[in-house]
mmCIF file with all atom_site columns, N, CA and C in Angstrom:
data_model
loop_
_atom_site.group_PDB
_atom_site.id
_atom_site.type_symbol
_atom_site.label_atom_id
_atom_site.label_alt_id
_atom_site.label_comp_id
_atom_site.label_asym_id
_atom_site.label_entity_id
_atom_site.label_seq_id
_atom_site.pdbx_PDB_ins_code
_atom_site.Cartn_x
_atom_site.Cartn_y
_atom_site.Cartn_z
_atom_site.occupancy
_atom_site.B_iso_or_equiv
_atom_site.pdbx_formal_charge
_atom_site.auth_seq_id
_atom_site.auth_comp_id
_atom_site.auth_asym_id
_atom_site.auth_atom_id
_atom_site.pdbx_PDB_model_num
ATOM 1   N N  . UNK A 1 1  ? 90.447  130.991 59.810 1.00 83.00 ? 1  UNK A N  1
ATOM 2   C CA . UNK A 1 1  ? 89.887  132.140 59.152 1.00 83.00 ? 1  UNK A CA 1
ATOM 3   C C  . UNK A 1 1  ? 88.631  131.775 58.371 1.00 83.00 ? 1  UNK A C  1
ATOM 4   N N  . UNK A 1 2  ? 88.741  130.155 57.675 1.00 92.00 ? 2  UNK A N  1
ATOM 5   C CA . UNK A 1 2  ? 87.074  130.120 57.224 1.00 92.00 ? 2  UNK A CA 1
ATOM 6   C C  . UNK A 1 2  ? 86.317  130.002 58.227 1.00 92.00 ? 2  UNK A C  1
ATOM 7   N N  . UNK A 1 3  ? 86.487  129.563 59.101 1.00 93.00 ? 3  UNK A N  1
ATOM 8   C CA . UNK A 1 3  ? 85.076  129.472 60.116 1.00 93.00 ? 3  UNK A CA 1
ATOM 9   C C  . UNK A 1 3  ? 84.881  130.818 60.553 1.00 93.00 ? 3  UNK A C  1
ATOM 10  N N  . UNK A 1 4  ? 85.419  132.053 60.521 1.00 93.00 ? 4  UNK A N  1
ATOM 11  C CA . UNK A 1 4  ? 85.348  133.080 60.807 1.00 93.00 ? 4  UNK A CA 1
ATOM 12  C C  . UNK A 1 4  ? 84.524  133.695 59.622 1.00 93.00 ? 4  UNK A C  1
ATOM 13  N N  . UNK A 1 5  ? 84.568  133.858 59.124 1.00 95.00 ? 5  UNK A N  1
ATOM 14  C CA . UNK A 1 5  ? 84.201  134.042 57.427 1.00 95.00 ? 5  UNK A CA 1
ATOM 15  C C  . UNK A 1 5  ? 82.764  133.913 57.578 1.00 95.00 ? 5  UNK A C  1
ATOM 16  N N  . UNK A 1 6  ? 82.629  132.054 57.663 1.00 96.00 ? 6  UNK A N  1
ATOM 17  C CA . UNK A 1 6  ? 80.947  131.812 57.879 1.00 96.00 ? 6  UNK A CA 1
ATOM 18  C C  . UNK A 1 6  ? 80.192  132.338 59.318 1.00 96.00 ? 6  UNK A C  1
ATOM 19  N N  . UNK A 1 7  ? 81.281  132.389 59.755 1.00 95.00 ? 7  UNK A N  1
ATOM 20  C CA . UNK A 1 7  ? 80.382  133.027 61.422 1.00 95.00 ? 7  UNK A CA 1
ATOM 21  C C  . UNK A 1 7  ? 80.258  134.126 60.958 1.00 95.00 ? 7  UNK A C  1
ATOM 22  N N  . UNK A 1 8  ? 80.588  135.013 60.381 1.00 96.00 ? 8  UNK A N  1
ATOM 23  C CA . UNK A 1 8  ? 80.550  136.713 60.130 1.00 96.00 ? 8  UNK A CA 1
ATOM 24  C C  . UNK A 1 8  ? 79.611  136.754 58.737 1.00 96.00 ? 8  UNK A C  1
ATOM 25  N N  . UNK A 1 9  ? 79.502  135.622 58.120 1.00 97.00 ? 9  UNK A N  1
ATOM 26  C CA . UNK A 1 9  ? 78.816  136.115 57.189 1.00 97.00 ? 9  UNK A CA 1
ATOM 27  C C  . UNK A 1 9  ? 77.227  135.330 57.523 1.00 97.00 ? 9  UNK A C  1
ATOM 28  N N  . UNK A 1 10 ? 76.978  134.278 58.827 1.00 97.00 ? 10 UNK A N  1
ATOM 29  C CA . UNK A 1 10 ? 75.774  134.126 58.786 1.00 97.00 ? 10 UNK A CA 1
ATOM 30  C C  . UNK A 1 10 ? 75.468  135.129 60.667 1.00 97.00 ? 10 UNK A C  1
ATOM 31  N N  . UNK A 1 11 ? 76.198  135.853 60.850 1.00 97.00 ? 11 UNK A N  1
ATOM 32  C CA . UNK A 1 11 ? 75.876  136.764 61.747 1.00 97.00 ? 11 UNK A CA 1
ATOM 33  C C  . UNK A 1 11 ? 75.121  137.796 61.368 1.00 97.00 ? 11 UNK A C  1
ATOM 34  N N  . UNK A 1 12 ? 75.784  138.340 59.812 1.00 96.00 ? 12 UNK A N  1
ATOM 35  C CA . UNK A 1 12 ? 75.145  139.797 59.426 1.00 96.00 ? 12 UNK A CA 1
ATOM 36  C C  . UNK A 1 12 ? 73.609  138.903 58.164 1.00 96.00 ? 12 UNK A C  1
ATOM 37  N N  . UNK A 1 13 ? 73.936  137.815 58.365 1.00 97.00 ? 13 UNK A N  1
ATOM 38  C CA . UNK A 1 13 ? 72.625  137.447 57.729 1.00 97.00 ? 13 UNK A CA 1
ATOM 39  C C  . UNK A 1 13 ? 72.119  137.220 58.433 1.00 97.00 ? 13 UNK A C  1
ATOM 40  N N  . UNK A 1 14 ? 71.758  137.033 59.600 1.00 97.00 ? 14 UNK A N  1
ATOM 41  C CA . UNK A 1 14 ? 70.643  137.231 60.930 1.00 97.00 ? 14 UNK A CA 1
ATOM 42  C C  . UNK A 1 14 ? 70.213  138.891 60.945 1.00 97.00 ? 14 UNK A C  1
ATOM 43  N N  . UNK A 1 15 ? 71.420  139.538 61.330 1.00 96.00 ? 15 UNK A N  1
ATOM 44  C CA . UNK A 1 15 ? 70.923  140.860 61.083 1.00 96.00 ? 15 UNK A CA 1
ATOM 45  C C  . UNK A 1 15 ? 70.679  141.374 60.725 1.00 96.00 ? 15 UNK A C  1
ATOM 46  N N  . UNK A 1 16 ? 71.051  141.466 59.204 1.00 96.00 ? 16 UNK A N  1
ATOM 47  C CA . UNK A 1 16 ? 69.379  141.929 58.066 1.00 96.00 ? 16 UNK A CA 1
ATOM 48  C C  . UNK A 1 16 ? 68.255  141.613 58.343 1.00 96.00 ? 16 UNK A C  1
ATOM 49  N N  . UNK A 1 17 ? 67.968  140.167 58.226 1.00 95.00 ? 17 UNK A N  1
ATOM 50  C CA . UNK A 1 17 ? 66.477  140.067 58.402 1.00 95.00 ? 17 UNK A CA 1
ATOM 51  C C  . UNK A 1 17 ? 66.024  140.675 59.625 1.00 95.00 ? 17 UNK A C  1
ATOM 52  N N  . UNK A 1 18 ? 66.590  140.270 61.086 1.00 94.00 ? 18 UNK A N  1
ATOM 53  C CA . UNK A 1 18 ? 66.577  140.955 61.803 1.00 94.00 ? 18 UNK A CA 1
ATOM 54  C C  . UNK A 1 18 ? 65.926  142.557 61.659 1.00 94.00 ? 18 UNK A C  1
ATOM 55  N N  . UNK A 1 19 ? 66.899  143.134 61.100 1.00 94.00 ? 19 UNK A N  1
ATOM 56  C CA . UNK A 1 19 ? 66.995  144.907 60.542 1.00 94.00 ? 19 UNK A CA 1
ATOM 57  C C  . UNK A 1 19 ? 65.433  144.903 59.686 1.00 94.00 ? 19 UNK A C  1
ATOM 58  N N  . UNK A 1 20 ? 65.135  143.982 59.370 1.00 93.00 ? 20 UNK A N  1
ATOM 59  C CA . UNK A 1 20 ? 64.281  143.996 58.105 1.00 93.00 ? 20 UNK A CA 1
ATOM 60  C C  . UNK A 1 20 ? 62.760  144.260 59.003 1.00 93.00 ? 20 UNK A C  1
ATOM 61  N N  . UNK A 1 21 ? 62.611  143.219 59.942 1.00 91.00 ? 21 UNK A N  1
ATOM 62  C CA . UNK A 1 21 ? 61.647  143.272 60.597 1.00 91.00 ? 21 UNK A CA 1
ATOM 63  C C  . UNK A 1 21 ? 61.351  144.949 61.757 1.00 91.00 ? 21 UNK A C  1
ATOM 64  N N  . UNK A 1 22 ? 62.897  144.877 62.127 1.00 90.00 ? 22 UNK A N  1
ATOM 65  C CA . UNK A 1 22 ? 62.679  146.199 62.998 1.00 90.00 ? 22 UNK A CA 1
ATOM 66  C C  . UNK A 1 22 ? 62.192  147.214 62.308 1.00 90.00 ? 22 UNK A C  1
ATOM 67  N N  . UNK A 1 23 ? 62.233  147.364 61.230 1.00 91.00 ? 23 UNK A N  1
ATOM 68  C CA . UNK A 1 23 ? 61.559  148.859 60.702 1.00 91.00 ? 23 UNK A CA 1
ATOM 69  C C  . UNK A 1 23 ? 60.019  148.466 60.348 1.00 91.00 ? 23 UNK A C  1
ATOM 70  N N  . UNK A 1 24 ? 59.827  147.403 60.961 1.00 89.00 ? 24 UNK A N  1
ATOM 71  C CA . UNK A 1 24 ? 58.094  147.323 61.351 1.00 89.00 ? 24 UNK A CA 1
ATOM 72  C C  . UNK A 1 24 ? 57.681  148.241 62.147 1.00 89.00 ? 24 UNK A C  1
ATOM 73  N N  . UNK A 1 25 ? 56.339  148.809 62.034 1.00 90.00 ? 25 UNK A N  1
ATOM 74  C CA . UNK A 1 25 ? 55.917  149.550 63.234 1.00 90.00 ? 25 UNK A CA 1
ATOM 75  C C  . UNK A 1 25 ? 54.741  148.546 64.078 1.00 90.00 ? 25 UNK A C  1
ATOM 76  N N  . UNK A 1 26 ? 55.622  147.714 65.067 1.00 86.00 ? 26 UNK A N  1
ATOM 77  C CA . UNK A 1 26 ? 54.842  146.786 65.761 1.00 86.00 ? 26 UNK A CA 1
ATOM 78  C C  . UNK A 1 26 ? 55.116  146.379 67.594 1.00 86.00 ? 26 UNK A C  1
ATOM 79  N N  . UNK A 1 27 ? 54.602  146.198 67.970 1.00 87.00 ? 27 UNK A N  1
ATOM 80  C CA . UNK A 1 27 ? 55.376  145.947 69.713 1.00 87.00 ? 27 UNK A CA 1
ATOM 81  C C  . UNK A 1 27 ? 56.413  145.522 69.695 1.00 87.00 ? 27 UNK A C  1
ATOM 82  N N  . UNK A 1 28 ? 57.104  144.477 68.822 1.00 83.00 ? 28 UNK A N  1
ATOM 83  C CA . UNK A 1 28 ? 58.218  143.367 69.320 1.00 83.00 ? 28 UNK A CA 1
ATOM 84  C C  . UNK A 1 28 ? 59.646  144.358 68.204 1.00 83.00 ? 28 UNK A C  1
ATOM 85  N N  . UNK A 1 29 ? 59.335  145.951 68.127 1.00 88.00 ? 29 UNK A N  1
ATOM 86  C CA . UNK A 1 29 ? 59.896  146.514 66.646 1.00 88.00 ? 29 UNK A CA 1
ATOM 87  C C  . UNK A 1 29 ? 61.544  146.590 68.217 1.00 88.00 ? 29 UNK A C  1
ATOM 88  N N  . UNK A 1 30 ? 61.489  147.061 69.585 1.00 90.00 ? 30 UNK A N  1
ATOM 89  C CA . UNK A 1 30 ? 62.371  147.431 69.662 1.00 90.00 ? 30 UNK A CA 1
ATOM 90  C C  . UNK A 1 30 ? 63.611  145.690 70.578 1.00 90.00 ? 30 UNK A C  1
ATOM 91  N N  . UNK A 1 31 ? 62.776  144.634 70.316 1.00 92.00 ? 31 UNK A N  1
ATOM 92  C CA . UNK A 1 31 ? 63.558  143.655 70.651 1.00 92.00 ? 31 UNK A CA 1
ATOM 93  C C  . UNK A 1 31 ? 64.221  143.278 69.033 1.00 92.00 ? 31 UNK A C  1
ATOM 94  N N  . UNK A 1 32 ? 63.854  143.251 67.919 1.00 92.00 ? 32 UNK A N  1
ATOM 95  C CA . UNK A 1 32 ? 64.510  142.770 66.824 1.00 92.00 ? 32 UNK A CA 1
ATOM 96  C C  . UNK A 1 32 ? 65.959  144.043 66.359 1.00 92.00 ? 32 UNK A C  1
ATOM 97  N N  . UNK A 1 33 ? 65.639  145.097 67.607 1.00 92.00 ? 33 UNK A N  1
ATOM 98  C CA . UNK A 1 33 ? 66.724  146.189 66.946 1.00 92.00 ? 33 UNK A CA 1
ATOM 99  C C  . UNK A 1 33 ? 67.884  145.820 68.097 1.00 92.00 ? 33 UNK A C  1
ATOM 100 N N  . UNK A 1 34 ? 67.282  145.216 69.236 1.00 94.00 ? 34 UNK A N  1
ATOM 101 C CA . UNK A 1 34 ? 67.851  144.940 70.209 1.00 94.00 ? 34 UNK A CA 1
ATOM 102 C C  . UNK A 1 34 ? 69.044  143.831 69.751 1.00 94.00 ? 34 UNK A C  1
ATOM 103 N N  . UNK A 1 35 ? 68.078  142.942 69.017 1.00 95.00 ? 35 UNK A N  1
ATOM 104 C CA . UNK A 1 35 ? 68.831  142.111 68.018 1.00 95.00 ? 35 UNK A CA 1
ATOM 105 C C  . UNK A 1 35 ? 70.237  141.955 67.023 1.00 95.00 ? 35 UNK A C  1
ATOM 106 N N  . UNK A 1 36 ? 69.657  143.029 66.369 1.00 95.00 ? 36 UNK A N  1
ATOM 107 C CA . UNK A 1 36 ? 70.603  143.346 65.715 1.00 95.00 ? 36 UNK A CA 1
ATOM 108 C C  . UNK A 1 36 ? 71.903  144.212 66.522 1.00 95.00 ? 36 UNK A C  1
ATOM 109 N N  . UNK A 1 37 ? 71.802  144.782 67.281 1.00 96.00 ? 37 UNK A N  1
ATOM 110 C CA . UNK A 1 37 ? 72.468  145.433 67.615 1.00 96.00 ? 37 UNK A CA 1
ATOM 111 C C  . UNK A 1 37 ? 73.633  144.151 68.580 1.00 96.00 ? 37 UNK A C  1
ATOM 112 N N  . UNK A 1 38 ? 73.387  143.308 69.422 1.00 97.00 ? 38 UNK A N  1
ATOM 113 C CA . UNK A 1 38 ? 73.871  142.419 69.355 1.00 97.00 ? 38 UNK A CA 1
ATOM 114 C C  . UNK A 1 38 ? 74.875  141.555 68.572 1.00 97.00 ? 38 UNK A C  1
ATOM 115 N N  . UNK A 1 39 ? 73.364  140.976 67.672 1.00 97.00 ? 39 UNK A N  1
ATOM 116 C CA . UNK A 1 39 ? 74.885  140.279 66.112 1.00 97.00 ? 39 UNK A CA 1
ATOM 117 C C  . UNK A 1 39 ? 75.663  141.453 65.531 1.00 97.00 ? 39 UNK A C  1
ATOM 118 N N  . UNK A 1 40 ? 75.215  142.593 66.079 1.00 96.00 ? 40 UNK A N  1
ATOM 119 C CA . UNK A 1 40 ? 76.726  143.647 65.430 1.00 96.00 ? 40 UNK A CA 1
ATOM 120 C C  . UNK A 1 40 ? 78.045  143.207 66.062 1.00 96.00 ? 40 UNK A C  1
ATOM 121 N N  . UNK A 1 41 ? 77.604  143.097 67.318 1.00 97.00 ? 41 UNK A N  1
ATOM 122 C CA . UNK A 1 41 ? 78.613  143.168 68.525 1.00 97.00 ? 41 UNK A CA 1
ATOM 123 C C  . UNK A 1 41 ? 79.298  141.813 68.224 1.00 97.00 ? 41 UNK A C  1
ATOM 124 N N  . UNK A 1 42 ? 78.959  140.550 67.879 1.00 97.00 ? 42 UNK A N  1
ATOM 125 C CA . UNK A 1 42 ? 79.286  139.626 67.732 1.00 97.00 ? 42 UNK A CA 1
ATOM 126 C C  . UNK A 1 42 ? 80.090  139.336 66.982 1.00 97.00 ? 42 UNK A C  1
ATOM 127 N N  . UNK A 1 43 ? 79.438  139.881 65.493 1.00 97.00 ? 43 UNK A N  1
ATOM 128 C CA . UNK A 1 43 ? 80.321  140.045 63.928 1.00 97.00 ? 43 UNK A CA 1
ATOM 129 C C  . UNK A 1 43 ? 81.750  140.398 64.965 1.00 97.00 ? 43 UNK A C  1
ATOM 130 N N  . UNK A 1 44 ? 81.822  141.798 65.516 1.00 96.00 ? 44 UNK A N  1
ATOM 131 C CA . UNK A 1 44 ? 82.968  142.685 65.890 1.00 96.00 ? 44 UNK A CA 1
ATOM 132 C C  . UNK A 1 44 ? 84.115  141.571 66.413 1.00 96.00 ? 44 UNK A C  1
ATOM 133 N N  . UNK A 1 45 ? 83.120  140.613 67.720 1.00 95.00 ? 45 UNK A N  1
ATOM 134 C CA . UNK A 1 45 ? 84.097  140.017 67.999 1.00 95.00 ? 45 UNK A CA 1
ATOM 135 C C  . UNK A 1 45 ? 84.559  139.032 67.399 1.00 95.00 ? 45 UNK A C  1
ATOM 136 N N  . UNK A 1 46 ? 83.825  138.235 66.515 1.00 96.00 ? 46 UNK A N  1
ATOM 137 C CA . UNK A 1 46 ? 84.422  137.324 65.895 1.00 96.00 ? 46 UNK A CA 1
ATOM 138 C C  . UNK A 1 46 ? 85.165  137.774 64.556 1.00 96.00 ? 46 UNK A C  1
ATOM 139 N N  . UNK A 1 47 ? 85.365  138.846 63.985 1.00 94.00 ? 47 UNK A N  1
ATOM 140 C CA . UNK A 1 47 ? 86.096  139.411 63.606 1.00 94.00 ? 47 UNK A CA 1
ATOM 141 C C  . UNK A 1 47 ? 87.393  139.809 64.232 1.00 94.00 ? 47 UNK A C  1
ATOM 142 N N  . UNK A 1 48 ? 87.076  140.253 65.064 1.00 91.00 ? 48 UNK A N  1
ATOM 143 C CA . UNK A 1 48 ? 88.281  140.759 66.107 1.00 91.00 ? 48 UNK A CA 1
ATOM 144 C C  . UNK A 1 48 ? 89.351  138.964 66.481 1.00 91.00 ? 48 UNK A C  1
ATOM 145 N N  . UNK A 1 49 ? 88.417  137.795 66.393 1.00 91.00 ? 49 UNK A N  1
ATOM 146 C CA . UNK A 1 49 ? 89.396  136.807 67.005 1.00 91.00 ? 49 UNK A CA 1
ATOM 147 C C  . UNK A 1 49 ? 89.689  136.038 65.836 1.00 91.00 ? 49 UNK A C  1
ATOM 148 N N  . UNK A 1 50 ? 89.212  136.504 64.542 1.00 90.00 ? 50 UNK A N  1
ATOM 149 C CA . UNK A 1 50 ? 89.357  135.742 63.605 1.00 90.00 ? 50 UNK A CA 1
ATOM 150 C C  . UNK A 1 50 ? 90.530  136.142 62.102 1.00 90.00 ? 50 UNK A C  1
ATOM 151 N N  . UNK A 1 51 ? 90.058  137.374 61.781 1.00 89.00 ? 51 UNK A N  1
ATOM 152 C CA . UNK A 1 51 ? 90.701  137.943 61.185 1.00 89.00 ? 51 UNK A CA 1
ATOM 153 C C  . UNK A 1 51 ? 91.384  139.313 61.079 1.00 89.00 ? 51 UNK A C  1
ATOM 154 N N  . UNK A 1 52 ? 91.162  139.624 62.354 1.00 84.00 ? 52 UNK A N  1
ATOM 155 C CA . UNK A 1 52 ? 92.184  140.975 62.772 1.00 84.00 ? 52 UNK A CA 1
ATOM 156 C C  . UNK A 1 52 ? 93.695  140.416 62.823 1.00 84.00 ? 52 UNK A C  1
ATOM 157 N N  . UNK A 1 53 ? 93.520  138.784 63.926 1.00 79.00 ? 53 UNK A N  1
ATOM 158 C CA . UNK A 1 53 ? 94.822  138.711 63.965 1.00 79.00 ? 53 UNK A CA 1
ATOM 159 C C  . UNK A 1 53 ? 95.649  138.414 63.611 1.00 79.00 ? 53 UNK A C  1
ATOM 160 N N  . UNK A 1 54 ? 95.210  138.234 61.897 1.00 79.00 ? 54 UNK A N  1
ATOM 161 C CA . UNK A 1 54 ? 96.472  137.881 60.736 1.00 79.00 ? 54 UNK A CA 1
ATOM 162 C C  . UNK A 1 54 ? 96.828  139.206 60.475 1.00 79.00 ? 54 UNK A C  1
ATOM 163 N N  . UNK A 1 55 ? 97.030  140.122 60.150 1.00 77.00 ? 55 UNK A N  1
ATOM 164 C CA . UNK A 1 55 ? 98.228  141.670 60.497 1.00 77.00 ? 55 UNK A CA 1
ATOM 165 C C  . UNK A 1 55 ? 98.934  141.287 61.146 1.00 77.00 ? 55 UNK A C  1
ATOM 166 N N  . UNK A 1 56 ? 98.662  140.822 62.331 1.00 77.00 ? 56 UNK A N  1
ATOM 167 C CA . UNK A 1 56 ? 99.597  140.947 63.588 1.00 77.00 ? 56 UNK A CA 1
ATOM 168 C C  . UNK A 1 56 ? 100.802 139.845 64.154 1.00 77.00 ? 56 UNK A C  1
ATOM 169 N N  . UNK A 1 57 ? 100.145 139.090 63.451 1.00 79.00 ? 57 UNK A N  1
ATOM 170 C CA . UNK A 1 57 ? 100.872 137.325 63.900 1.00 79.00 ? 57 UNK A CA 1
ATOM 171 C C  . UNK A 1 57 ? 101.285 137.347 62.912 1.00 79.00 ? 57 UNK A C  1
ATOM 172 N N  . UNK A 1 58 ? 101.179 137.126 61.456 1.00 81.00 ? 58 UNK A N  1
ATOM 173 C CA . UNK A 1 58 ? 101.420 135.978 60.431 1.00 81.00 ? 58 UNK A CA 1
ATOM 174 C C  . UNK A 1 58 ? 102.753 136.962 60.238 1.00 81.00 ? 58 UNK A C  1
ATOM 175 N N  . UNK A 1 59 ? 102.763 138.071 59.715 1.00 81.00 ? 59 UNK A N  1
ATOM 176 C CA . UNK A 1 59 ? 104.284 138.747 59.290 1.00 81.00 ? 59 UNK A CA 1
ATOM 177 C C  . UNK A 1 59 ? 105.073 139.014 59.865 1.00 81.00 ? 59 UNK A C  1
ATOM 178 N N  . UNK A 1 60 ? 105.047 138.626 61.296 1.00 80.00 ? 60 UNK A N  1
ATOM 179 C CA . UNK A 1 60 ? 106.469 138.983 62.856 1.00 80.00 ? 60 UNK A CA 1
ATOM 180 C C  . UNK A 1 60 ? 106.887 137.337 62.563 1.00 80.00 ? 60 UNK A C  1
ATOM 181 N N  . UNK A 1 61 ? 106.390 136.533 61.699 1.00 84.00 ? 61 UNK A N  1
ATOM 182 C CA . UNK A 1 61 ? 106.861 135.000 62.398 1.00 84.00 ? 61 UNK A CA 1
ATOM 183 C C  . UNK A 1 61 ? 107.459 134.626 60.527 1.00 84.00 ? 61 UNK A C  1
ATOM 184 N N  . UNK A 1 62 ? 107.074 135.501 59.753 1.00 87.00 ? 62 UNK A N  1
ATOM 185 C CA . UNK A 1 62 ? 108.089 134.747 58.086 1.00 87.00 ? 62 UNK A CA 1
ATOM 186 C C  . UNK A 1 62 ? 109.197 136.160 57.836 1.00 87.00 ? 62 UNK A C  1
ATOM 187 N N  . UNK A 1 63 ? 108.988 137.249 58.846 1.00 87.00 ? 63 UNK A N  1
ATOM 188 C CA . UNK A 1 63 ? 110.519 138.004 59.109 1.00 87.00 ? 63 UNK A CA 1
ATOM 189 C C  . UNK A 1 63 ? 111.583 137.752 59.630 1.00 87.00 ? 63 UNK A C  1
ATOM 190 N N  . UNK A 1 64 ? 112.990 137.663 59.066 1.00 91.00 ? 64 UNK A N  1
ATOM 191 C CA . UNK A 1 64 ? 113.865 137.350 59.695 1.00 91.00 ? 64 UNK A CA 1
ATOM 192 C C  . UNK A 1 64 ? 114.094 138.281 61.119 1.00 91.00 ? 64 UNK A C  1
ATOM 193 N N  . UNK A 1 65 ? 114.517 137.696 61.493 1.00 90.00 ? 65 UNK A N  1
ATOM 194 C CA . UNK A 1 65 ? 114.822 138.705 63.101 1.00 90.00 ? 65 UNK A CA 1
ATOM 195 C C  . UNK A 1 65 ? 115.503 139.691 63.044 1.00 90.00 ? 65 UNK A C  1
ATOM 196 N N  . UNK A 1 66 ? 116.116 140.150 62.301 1.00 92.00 ? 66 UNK A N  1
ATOM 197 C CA . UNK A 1 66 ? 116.840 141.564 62.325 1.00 92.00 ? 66 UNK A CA 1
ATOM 198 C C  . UNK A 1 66 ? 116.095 142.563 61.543 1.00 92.00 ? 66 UNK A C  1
ATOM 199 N N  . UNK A 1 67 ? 115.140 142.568 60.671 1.00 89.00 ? 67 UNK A N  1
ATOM 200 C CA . UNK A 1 67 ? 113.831 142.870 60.458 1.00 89.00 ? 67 UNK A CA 1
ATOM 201 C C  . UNK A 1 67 ? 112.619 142.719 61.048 1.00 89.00 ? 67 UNK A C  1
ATOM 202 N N  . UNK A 1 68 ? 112.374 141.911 61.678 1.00 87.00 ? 68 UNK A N  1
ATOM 203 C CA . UNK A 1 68 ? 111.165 141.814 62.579 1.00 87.00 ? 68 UNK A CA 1
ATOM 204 C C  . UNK A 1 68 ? 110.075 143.216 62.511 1.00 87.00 ? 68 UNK A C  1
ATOM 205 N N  . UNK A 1 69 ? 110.742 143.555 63.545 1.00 86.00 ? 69 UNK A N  1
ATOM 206 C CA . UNK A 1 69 ? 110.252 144.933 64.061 1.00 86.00 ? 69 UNK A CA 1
ATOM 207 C C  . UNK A 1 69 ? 109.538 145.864 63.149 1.00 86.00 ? 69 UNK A C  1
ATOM 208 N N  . UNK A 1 70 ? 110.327 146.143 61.866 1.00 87.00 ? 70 UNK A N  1
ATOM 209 C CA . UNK A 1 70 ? 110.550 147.066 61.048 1.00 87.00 ? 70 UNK A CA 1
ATOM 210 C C  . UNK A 1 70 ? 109.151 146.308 60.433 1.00 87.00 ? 70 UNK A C  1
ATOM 211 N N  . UNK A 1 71 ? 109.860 145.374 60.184 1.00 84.00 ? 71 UNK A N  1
ATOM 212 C CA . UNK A 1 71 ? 108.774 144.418 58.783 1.00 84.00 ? 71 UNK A CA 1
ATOM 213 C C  . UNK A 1 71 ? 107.139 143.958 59.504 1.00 84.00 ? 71 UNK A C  1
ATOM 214 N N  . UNK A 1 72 ? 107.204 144.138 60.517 1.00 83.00 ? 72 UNK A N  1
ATOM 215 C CA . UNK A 1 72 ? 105.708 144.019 61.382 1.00 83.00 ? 72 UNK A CA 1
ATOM 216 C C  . UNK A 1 72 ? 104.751 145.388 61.199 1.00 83.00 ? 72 UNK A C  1
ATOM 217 N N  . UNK A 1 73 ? 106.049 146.068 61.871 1.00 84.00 ? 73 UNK A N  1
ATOM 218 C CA . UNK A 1 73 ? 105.421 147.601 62.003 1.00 84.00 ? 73 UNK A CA 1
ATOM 219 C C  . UNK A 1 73 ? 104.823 147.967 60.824 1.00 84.00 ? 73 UNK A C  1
ATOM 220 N N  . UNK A 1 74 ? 105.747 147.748 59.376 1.00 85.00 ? 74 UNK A N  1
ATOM 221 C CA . UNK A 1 74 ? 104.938 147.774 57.932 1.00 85.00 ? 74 UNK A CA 1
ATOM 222 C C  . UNK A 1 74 ? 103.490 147.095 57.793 1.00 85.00 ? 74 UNK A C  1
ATOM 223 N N  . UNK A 1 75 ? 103.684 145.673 58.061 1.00 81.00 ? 75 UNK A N  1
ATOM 224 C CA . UNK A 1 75 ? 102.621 145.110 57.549 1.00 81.00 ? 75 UNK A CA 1
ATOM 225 C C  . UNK A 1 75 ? 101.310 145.673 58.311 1.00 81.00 ? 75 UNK A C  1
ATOM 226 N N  . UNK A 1 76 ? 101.451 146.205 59.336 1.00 79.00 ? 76 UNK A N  1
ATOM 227 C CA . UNK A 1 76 ? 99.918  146.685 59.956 1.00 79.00 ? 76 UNK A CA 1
ATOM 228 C C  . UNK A 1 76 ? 99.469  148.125 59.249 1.00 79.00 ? 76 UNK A C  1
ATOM 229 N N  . UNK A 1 77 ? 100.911 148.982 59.045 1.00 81.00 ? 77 UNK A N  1
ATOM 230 C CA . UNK A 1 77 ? 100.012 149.928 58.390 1.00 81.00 ? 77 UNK A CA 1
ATOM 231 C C  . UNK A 1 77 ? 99.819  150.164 56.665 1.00 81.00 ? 77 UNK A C  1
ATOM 232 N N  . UNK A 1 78 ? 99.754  148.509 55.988 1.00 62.00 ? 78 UNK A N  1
ATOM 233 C CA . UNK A 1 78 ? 99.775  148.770 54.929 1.00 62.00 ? 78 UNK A CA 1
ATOM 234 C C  . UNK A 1 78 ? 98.484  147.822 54.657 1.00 62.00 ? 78 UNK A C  1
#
């Protein structure tokens, strides 16, 4: 989860500056949006493989088994 952390937090720091430059009015304005739009996609997934899947894993495996179910189903929608 820390390496997720720094990947997501020097992803959306590409994409500011990134963002920063696109609201130039210059030729190269629609590759830096192109840009960003990208490290969005990226953040998503490395979010998605980093820290989505503690909801899902970490509280089905310190529930006892006759709770499981119950006690999973909680932890995602809380």
């Amino acid at each position: 989860m820390v390496w997720g952390a720094v990947g997501m937090a020097v992803e959306l720091l590409i994409a500011g500056i990134l963002d920063k430059y696109a609201q130039i009015q210059w030729p190269n304005q629609r590759s830096f949006g192109a840009g960003v739009a990208t490290l969005t996609f990226l953040y998503t997934a490395t979010f998605g493989a980093t820290w989505l899947t503690t909801p899902w894993l970490y509280p089905t495996e310190i529930f006892p088994l006759n709770v499981r179910a119950k006690g999973g189903a909680w932890s995602v929608v809380g």
